[in-house]
PDB file of C-alpha atoms and ligand atoms in Angstrom:
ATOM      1  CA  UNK H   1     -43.206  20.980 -79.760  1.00 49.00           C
ATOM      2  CA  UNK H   2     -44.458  24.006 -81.378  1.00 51.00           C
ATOM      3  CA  UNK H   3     -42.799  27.059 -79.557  1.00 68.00           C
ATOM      4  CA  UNK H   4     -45.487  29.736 -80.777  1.00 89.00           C
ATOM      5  CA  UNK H   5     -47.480  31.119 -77.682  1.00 97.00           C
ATOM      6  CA  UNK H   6     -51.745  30.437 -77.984  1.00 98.00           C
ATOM      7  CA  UNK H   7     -52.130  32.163 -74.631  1.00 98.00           C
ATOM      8  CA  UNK H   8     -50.574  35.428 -74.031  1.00 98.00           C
ATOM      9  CA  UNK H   9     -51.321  37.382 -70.718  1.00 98.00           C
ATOM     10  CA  UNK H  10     -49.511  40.575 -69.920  1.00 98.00           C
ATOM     11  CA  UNK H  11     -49.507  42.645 -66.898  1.00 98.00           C
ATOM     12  CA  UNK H  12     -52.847  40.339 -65.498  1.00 98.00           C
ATOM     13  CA  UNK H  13     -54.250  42.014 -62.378  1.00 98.00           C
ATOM     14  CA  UNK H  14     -57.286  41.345 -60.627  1.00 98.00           C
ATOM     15  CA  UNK H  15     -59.070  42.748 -57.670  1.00 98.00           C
ATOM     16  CA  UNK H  16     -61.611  41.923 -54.808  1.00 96.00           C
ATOM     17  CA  UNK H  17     -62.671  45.149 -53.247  1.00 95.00           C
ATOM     18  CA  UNK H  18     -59.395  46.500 -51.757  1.00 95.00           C
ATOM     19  CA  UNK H  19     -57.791  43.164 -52.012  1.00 97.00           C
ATOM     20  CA  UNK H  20     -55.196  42.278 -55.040  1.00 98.00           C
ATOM     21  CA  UNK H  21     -55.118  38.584 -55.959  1.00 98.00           C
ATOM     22  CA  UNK H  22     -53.443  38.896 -59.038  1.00 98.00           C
ATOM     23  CA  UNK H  23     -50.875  41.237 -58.852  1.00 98.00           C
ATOM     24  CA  UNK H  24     -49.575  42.006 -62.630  1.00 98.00           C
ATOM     25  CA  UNK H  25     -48.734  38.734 -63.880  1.00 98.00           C
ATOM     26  CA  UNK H  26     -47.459  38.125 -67.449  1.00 98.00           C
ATOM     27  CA  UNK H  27     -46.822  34.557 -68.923  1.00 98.00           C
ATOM     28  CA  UNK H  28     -47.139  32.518 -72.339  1.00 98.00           C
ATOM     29  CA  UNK H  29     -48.785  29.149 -72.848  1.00 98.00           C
ATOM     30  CA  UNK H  30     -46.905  27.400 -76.210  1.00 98.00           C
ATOM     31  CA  UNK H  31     -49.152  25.500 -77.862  1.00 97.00           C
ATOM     32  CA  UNK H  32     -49.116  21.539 -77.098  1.00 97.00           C
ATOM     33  CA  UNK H  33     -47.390  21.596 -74.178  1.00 98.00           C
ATOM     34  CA  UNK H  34     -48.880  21.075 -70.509  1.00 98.00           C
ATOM     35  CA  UNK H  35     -48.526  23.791 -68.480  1.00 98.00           C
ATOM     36  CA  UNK H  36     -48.443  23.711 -65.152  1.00 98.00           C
ATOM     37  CA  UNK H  37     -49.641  26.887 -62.622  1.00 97.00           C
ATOM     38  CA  UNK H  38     -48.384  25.556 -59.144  1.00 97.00           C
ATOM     39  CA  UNK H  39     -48.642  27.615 -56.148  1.00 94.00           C
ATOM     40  CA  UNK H  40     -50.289  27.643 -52.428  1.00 93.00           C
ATOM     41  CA  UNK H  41     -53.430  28.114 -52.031  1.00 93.00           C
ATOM     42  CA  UNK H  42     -54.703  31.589 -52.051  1.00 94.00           C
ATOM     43  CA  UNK H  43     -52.083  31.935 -54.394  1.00 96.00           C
ATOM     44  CA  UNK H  44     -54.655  33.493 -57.161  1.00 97.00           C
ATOM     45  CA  UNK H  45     -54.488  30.115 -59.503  1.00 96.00           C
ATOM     46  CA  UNK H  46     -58.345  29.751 -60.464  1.00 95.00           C
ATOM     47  CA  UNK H  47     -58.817  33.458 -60.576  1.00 96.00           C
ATOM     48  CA  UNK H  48     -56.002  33.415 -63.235  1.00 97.00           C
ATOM     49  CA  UNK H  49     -57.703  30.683 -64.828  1.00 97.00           C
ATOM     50  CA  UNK H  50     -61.337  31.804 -64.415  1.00 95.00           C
ATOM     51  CA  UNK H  51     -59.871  34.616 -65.973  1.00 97.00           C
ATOM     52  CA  UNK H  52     -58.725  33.283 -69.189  1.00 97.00           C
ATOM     53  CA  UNK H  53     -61.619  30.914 -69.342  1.00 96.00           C
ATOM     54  CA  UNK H  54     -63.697  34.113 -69.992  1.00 95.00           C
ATOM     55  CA  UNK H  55     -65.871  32.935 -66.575  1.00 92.00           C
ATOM     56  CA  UNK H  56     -64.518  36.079 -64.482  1.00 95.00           C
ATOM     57  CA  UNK H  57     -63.708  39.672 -65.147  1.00 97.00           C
ATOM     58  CA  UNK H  58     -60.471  41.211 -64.810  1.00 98.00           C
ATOM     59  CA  UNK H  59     -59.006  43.960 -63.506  1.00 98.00           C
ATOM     60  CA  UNK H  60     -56.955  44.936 -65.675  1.00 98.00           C
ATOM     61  CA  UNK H  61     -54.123  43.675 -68.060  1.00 98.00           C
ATOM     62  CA  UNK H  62     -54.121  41.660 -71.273  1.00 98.00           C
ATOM     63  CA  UNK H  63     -55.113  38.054 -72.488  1.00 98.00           C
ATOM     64  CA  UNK H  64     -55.030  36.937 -76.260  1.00 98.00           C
ATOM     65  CA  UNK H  65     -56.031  32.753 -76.859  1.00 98.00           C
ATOM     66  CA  UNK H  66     -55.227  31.765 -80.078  1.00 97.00           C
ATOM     67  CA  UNK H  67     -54.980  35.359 -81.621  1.00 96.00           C
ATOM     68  CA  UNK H  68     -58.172  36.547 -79.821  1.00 98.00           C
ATOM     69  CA  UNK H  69     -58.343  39.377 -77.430  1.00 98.00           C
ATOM     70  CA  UNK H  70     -60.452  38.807 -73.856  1.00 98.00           C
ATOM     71  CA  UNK H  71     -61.605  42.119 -74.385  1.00 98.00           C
ATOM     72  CA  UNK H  72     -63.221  41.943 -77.767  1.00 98.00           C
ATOM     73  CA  UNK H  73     -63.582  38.415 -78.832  1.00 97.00           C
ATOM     74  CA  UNK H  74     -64.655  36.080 -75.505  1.00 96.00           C
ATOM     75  CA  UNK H  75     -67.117  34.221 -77.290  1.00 95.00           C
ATOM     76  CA  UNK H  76     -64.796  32.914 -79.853  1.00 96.00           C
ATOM     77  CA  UNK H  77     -62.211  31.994 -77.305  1.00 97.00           C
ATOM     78  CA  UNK H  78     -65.201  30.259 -75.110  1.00 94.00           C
ATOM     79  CA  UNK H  79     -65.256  27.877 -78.610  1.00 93.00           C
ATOM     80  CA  UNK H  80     -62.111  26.726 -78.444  1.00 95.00           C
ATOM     81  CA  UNK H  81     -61.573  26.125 -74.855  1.00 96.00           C
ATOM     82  CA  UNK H  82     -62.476  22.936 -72.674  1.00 94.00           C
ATOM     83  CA  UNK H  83     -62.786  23.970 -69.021  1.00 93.00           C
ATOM     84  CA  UNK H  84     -63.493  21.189 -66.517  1.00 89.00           C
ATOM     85  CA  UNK H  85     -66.496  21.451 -64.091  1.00 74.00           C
ATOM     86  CA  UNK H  86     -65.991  21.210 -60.260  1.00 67.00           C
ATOM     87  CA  UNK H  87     -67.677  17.605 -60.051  1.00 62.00           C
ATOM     88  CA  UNK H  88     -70.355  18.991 -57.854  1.00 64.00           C
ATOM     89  CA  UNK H  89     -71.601  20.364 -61.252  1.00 72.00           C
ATOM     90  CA  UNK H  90     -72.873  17.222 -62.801  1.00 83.00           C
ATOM     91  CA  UNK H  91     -76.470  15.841 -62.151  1.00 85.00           C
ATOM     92  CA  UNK H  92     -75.730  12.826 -60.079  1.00 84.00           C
ATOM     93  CA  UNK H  93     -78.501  10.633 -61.463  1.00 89.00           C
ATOM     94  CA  UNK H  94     -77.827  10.681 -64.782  1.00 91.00           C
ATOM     95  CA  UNK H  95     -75.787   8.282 -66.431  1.00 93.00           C
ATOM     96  CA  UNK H  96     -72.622   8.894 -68.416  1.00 93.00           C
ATOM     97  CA  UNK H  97     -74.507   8.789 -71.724  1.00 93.00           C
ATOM     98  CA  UNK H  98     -77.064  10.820 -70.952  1.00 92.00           C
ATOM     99  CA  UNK H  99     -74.610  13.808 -69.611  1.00 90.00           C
ATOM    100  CA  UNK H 100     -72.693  13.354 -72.624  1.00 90.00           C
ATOM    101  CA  UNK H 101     -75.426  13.807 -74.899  1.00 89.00           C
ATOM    102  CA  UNK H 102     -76.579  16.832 -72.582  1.00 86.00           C
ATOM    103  CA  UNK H 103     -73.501  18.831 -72.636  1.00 83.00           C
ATOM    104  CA  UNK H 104     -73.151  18.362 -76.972  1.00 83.00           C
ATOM    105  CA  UNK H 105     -76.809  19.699 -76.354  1.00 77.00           C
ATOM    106  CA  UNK H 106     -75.403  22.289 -75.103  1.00 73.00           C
ATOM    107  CA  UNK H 107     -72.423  22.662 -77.428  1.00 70.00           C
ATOM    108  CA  UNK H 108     -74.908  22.187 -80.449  1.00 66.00           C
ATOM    109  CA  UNK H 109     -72.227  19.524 -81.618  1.00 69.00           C
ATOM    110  CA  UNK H 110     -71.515  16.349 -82.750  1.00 72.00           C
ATOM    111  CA  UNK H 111     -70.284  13.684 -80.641  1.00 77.00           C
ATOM    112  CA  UNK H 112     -70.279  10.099 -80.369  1.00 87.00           C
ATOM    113  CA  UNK H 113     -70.970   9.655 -76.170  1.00 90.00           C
ATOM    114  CA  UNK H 114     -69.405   5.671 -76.616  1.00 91.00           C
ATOM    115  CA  UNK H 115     -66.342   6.720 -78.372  1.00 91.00           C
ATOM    116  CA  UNK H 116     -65.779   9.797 -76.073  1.00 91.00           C
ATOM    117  CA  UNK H 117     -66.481   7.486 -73.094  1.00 94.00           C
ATOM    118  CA  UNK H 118     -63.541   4.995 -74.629  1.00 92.00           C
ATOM    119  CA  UNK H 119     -61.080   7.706 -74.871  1.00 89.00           C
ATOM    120  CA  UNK H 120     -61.097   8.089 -71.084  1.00 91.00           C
ATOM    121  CA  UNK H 121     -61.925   4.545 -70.329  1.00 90.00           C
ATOM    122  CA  UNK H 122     -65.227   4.400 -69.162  1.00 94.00           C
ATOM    123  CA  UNK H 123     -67.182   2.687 -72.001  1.00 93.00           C
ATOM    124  CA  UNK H 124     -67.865   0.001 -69.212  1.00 94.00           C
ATOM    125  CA  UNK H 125     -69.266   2.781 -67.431  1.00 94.00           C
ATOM    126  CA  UNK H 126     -71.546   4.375 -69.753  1.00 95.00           C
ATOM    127  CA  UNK H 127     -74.547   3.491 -68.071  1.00 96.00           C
ATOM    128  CA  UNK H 128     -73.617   3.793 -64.571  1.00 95.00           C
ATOM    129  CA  UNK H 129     -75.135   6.860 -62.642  1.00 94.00           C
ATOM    130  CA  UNK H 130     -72.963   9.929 -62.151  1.00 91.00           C
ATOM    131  CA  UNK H 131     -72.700   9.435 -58.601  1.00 91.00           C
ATOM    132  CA  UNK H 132     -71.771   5.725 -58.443  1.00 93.00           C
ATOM    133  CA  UNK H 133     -68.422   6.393 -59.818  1.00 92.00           C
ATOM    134  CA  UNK H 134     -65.672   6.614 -58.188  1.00 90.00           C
ATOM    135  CA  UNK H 135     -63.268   9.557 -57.290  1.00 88.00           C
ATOM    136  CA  UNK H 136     -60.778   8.844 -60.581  1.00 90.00           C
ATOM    137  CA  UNK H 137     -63.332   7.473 -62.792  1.00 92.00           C
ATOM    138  CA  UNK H 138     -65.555  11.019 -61.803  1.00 92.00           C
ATOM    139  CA  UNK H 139     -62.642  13.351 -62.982  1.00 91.00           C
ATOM    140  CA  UNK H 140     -61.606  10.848 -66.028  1.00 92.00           C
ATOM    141  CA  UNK H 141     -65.489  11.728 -66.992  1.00 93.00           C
ATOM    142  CA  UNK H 142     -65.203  15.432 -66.007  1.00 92.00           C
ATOM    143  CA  UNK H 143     -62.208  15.644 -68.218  1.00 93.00           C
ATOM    144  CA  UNK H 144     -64.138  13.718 -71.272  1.00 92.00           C
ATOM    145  CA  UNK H 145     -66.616  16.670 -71.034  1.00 91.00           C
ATOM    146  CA  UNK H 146     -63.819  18.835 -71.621  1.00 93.00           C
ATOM    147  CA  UNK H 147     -63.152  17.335 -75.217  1.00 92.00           C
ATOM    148  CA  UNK H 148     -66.764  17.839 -76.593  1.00 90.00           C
ATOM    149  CA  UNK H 149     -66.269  20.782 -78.121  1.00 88.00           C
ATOM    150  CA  UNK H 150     -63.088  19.484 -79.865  1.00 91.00           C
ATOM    151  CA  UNK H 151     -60.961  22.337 -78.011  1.00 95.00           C
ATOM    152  CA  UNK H 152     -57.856  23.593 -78.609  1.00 97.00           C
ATOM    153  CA  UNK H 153     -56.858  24.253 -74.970  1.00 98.00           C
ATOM    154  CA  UNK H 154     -58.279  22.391 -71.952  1.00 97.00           C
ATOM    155  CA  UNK H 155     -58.364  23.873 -68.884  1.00 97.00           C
ATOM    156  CA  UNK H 156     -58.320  21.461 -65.259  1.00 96.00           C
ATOM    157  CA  UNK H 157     -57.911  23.341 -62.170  1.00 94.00           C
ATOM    158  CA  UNK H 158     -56.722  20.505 -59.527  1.00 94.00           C
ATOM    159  CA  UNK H 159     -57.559  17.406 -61.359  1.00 93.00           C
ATOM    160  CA  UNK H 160     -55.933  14.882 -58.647  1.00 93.00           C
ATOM    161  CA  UNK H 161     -56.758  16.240 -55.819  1.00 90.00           C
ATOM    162  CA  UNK H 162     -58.127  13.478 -53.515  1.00 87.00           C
ATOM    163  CA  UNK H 163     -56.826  10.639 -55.754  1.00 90.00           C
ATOM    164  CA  UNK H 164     -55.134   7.618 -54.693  1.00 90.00           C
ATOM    165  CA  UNK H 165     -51.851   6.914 -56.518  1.00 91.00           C
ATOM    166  CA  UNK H 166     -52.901   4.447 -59.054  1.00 91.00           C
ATOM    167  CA  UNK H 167     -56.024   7.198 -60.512  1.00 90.00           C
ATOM    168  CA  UNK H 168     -53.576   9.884 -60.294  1.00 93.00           C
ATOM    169  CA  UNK H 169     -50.967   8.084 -62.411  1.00 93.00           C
ATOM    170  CA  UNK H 170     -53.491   7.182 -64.606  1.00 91.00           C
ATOM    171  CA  UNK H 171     -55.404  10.722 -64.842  1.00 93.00           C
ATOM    172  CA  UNK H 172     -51.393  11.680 -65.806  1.00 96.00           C
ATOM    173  CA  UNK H 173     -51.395   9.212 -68.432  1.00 95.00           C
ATOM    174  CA  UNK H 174     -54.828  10.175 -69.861  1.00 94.00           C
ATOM    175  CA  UNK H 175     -53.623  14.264 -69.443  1.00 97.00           C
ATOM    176  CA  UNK H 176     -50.521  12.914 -71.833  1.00 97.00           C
ATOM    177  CA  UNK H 177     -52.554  11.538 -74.350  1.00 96.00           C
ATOM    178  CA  UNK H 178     -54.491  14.341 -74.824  1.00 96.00           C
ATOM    179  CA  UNK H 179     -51.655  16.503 -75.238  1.00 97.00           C
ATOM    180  CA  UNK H 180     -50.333  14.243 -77.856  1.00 97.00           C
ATOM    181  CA  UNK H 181     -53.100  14.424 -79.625  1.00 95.00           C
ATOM    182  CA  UNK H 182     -52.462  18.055 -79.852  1.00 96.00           C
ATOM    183  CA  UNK H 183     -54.600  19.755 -77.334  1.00 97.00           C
ATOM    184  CA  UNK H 184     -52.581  22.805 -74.877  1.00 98.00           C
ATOM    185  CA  UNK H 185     -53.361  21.266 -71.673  1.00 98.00           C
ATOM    186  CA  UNK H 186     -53.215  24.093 -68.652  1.00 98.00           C
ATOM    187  CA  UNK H 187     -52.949  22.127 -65.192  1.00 97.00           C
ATOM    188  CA  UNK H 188     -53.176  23.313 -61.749  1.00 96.00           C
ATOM    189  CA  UNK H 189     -51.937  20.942 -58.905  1.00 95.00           C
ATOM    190  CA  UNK H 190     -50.463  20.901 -55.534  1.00 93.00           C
ATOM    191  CA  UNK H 191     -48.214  17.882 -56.092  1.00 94.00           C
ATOM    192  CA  UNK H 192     -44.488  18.450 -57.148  1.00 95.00           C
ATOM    193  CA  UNK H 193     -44.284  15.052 -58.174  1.00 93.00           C
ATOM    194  CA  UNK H 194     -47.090  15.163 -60.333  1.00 95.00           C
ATOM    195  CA  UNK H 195     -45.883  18.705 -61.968  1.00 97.00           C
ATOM    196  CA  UNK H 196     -42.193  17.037 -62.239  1.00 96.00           C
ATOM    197  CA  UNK H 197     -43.694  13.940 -64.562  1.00 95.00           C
ATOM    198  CA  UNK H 198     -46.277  15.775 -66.095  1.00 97.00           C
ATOM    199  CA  UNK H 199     -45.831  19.425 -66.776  1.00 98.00           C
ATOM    200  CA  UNK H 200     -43.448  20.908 -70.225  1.00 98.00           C
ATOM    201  CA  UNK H 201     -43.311  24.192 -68.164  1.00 98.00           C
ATOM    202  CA  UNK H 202     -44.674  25.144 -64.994  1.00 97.00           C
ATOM    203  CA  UNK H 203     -45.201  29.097 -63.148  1.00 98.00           C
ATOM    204  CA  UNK H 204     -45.200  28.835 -59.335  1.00 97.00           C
ATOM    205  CA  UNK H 205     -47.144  31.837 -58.633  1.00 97.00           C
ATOM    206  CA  UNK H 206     -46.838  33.600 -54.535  1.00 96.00           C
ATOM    207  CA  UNK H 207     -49.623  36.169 -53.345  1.00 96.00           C
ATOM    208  CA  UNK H 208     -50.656  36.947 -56.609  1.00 97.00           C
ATOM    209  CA  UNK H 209     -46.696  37.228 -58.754  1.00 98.00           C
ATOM    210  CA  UNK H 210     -44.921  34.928 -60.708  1.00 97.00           C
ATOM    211  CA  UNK H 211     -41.884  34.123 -58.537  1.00 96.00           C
ATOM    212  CA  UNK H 212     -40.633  31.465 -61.351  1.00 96.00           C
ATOM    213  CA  UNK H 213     -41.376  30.184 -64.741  1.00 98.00           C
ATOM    214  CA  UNK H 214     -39.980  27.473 -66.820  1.00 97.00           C
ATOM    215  CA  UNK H 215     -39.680  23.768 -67.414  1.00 97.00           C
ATOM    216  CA  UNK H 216     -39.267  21.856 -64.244  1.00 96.00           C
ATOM    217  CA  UNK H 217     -35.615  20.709 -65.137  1.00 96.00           C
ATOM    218  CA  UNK H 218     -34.307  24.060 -65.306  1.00 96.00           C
ATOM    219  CA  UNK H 219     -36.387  25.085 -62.285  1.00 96.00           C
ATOM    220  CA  UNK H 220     -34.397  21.851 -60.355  1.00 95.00           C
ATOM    221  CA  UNK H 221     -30.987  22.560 -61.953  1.00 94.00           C
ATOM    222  CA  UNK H 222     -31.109  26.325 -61.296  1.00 95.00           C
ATOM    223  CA  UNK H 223     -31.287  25.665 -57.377  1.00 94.00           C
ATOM    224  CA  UNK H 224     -28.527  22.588 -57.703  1.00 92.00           C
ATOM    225  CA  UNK H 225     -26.472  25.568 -58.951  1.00 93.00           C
ATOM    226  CA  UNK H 226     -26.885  27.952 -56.375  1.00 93.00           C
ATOM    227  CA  UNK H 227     -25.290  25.381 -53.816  1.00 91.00           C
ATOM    228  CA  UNK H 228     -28.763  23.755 -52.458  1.00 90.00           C
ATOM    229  CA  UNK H 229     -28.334  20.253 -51.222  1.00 85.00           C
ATOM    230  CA  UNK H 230     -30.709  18.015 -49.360  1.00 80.00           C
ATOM    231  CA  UNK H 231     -30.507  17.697 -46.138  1.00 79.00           C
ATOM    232  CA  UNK H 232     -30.816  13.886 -45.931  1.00 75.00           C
ATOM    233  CA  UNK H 233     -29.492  11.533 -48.723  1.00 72.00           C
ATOM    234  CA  UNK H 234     -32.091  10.728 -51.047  1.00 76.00           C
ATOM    235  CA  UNK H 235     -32.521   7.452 -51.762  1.00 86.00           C
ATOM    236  CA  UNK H 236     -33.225   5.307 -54.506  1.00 92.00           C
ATOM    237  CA  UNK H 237     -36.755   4.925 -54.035  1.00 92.00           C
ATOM    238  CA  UNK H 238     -39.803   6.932 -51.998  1.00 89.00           C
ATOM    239  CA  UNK H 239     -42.566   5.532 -49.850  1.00 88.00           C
ATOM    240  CA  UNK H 240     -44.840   6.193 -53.256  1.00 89.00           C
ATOM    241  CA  UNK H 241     -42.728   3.825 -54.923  1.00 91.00           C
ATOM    242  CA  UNK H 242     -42.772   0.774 -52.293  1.00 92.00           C
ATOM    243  CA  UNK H 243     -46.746   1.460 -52.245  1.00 91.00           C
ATOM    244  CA  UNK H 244     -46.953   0.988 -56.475  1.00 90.00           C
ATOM    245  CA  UNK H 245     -44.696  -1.354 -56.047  1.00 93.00           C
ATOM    246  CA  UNK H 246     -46.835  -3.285 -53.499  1.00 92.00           C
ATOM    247  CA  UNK H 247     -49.997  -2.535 -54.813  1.00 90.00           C
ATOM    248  CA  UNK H 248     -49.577  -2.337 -58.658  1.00 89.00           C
ATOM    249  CA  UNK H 249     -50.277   0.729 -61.022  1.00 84.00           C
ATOM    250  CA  UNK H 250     -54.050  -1.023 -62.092  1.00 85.00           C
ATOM    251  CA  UNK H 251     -56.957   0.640 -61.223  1.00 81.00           C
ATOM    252  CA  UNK H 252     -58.673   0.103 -58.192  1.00 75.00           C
ATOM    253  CA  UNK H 253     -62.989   0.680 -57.620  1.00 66.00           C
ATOM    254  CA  UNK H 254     -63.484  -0.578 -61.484  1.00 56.00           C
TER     255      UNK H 254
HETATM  256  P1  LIG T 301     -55.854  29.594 -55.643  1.00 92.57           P
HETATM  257  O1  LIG T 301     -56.682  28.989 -56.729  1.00 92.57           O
HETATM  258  O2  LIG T 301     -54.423  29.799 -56.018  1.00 92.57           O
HETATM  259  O3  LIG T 301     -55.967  28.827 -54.347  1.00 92.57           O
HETATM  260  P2  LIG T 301     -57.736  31.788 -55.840  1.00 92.57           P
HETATM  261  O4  LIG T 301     -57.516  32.349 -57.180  1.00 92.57           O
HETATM  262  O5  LIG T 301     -58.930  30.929 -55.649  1.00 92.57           O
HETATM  263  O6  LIG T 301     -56.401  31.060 -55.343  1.00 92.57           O
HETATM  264  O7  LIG T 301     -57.825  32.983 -54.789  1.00 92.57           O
HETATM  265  C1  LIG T 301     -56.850  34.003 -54.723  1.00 92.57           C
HETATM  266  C2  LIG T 301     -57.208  34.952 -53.596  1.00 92.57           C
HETATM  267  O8  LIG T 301     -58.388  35.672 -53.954  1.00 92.57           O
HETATM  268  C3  LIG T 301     -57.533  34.288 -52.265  1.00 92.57           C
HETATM  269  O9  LIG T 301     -57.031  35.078 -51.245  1.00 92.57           O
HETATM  270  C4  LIG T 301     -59.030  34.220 -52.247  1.00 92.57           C
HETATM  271  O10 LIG T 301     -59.508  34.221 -50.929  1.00 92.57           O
HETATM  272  C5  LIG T 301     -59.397  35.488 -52.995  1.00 92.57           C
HETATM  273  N1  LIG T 301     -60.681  35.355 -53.710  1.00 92.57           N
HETATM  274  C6  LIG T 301     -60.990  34.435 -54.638  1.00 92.57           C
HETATM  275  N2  LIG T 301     -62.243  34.614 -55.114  1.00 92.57           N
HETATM  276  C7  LIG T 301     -62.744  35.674 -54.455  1.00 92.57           C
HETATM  277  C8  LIG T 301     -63.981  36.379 -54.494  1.00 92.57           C
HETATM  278  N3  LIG T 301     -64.957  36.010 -55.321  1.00 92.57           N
HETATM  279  N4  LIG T 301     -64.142  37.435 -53.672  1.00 92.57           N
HETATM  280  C9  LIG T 301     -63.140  37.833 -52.851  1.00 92.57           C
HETATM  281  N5  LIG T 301     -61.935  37.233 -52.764  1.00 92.57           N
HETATM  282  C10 LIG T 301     -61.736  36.157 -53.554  1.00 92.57           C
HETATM  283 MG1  LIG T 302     -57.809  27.236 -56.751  1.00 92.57          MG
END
């Protein structure tokens, strides 16, 4: 993996009125790796995000993508970027073809919708209606729409949440793949399981700071160290495991 930073963001801060939900924050994304930004809610993830993505203003601080300044060039960093739509965004009776060709309509770019719709394993789907998919097969689509514009970075904010374990695990696997195929993947999620498989690096980010940044077996190691133990003995296997065990990793609702 490439260690060279494409996002830089120093000294981030953002504001509501009187309120501070991003409190100074400075971080690097290396490019092809999936980074993770974990934190409770409230915590100021999509506002970071948002913020990057060029959809929200900042207070104040720095961002460069890919050599480009917020502050001077958004447009070129809005051509690079894949940011995934809150599902809710997507006209529920059109079919998967149709939306594809309508967001490289909007992209003014070239696309084949069948191969795009392979990629994330839908071409079975391609002329099924928006809303008759189901929950993973809706964000495998969301994320396709990501890819249009041949991005450099993708952007999901919460990509699993509300997926069973077999659409999750496969979501992870498709999230992989695109990362392979060279494409900085940023990730927010509220499952430590899923940013323990799946993230290079992660932040965990508290009322608006950084409270912890790096790859999620240093993160693990570095409180091992300090003397932390579990209280109860962990053993070989979790209830996830006897329920993928039981019920398979294929995909259910296809
Ligand atoms: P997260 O994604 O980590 O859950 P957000 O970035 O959505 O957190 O929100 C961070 C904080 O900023 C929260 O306290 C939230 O209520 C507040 N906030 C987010 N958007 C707005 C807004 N448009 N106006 C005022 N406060 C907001
Ligand atoms: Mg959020």
């Amino acid at each position: 993996m490439s260690a060279l930073p494409i996002i830089t963001v120093k000294d981030l801060v953002k504001s509501y009125g009187n309120f501070k939900a991003v409190k100074g924050i400075s971080f690097e994304v290396k490019e092809g790796e999936i980074f993770g930004l974990l934190g409770p809610n409230g915590a100021g993830k999509s506002t970071t995000l948002e913020i990057i993505e060029t959809l929200r203003e900042k207070t104040s601080g720095t961002v460069m993508v890919n050599g480009f300044d917020l502050d001077k060039s958004p447009e070129s960093i809005k051509k690079m970027i894949g940011v995934q739509l809150q599902t809710a965004g997507f006209y529920p009776n059109l079919n998967l073809t149709e939306l594809i060709h309508l967001f490289v309509g909007l992209y003014q770019n070239e696309m084949d919708a069948t191969a795009l719709l392979q990629k994330v394993n839908l071409e079975d789907k391609a002329k099924a209606k928006f809303k008759e998919l189901s929950g993973g097969q809706k964000q495998r689509f969301s994320i396709a729409t990501t890819l249009i514009n041949k991005p450099k970075i993708i952007f999901l904010d919460e990509p699993t949440t509300g997926l069973d374990p077999q659409a999750r695990r496969n979501l992870w696997d498709l999230i992989k793949e695109i990362r392979d195929n060279g494409t900085t993947v940023i990730i927010t999620t509220h499952y430590m399981d899923e940013a323990e498989v799946l993230c290079d690096r992660v932040a965990i980010i508290d009322s608006g700071k950084i409270i912890a940044i790096n790859t999620p077996n240093h993160l693990i190691d570095e409180l091992v160290e300090t003397g932390f133990e579990k209280v109860k003995e962990v053993k070989k296997a979790n209830l996830e495991d006897v329920f993928i065990h039981l019920t398979g990793k294929a995909l259910r609702e296809e």
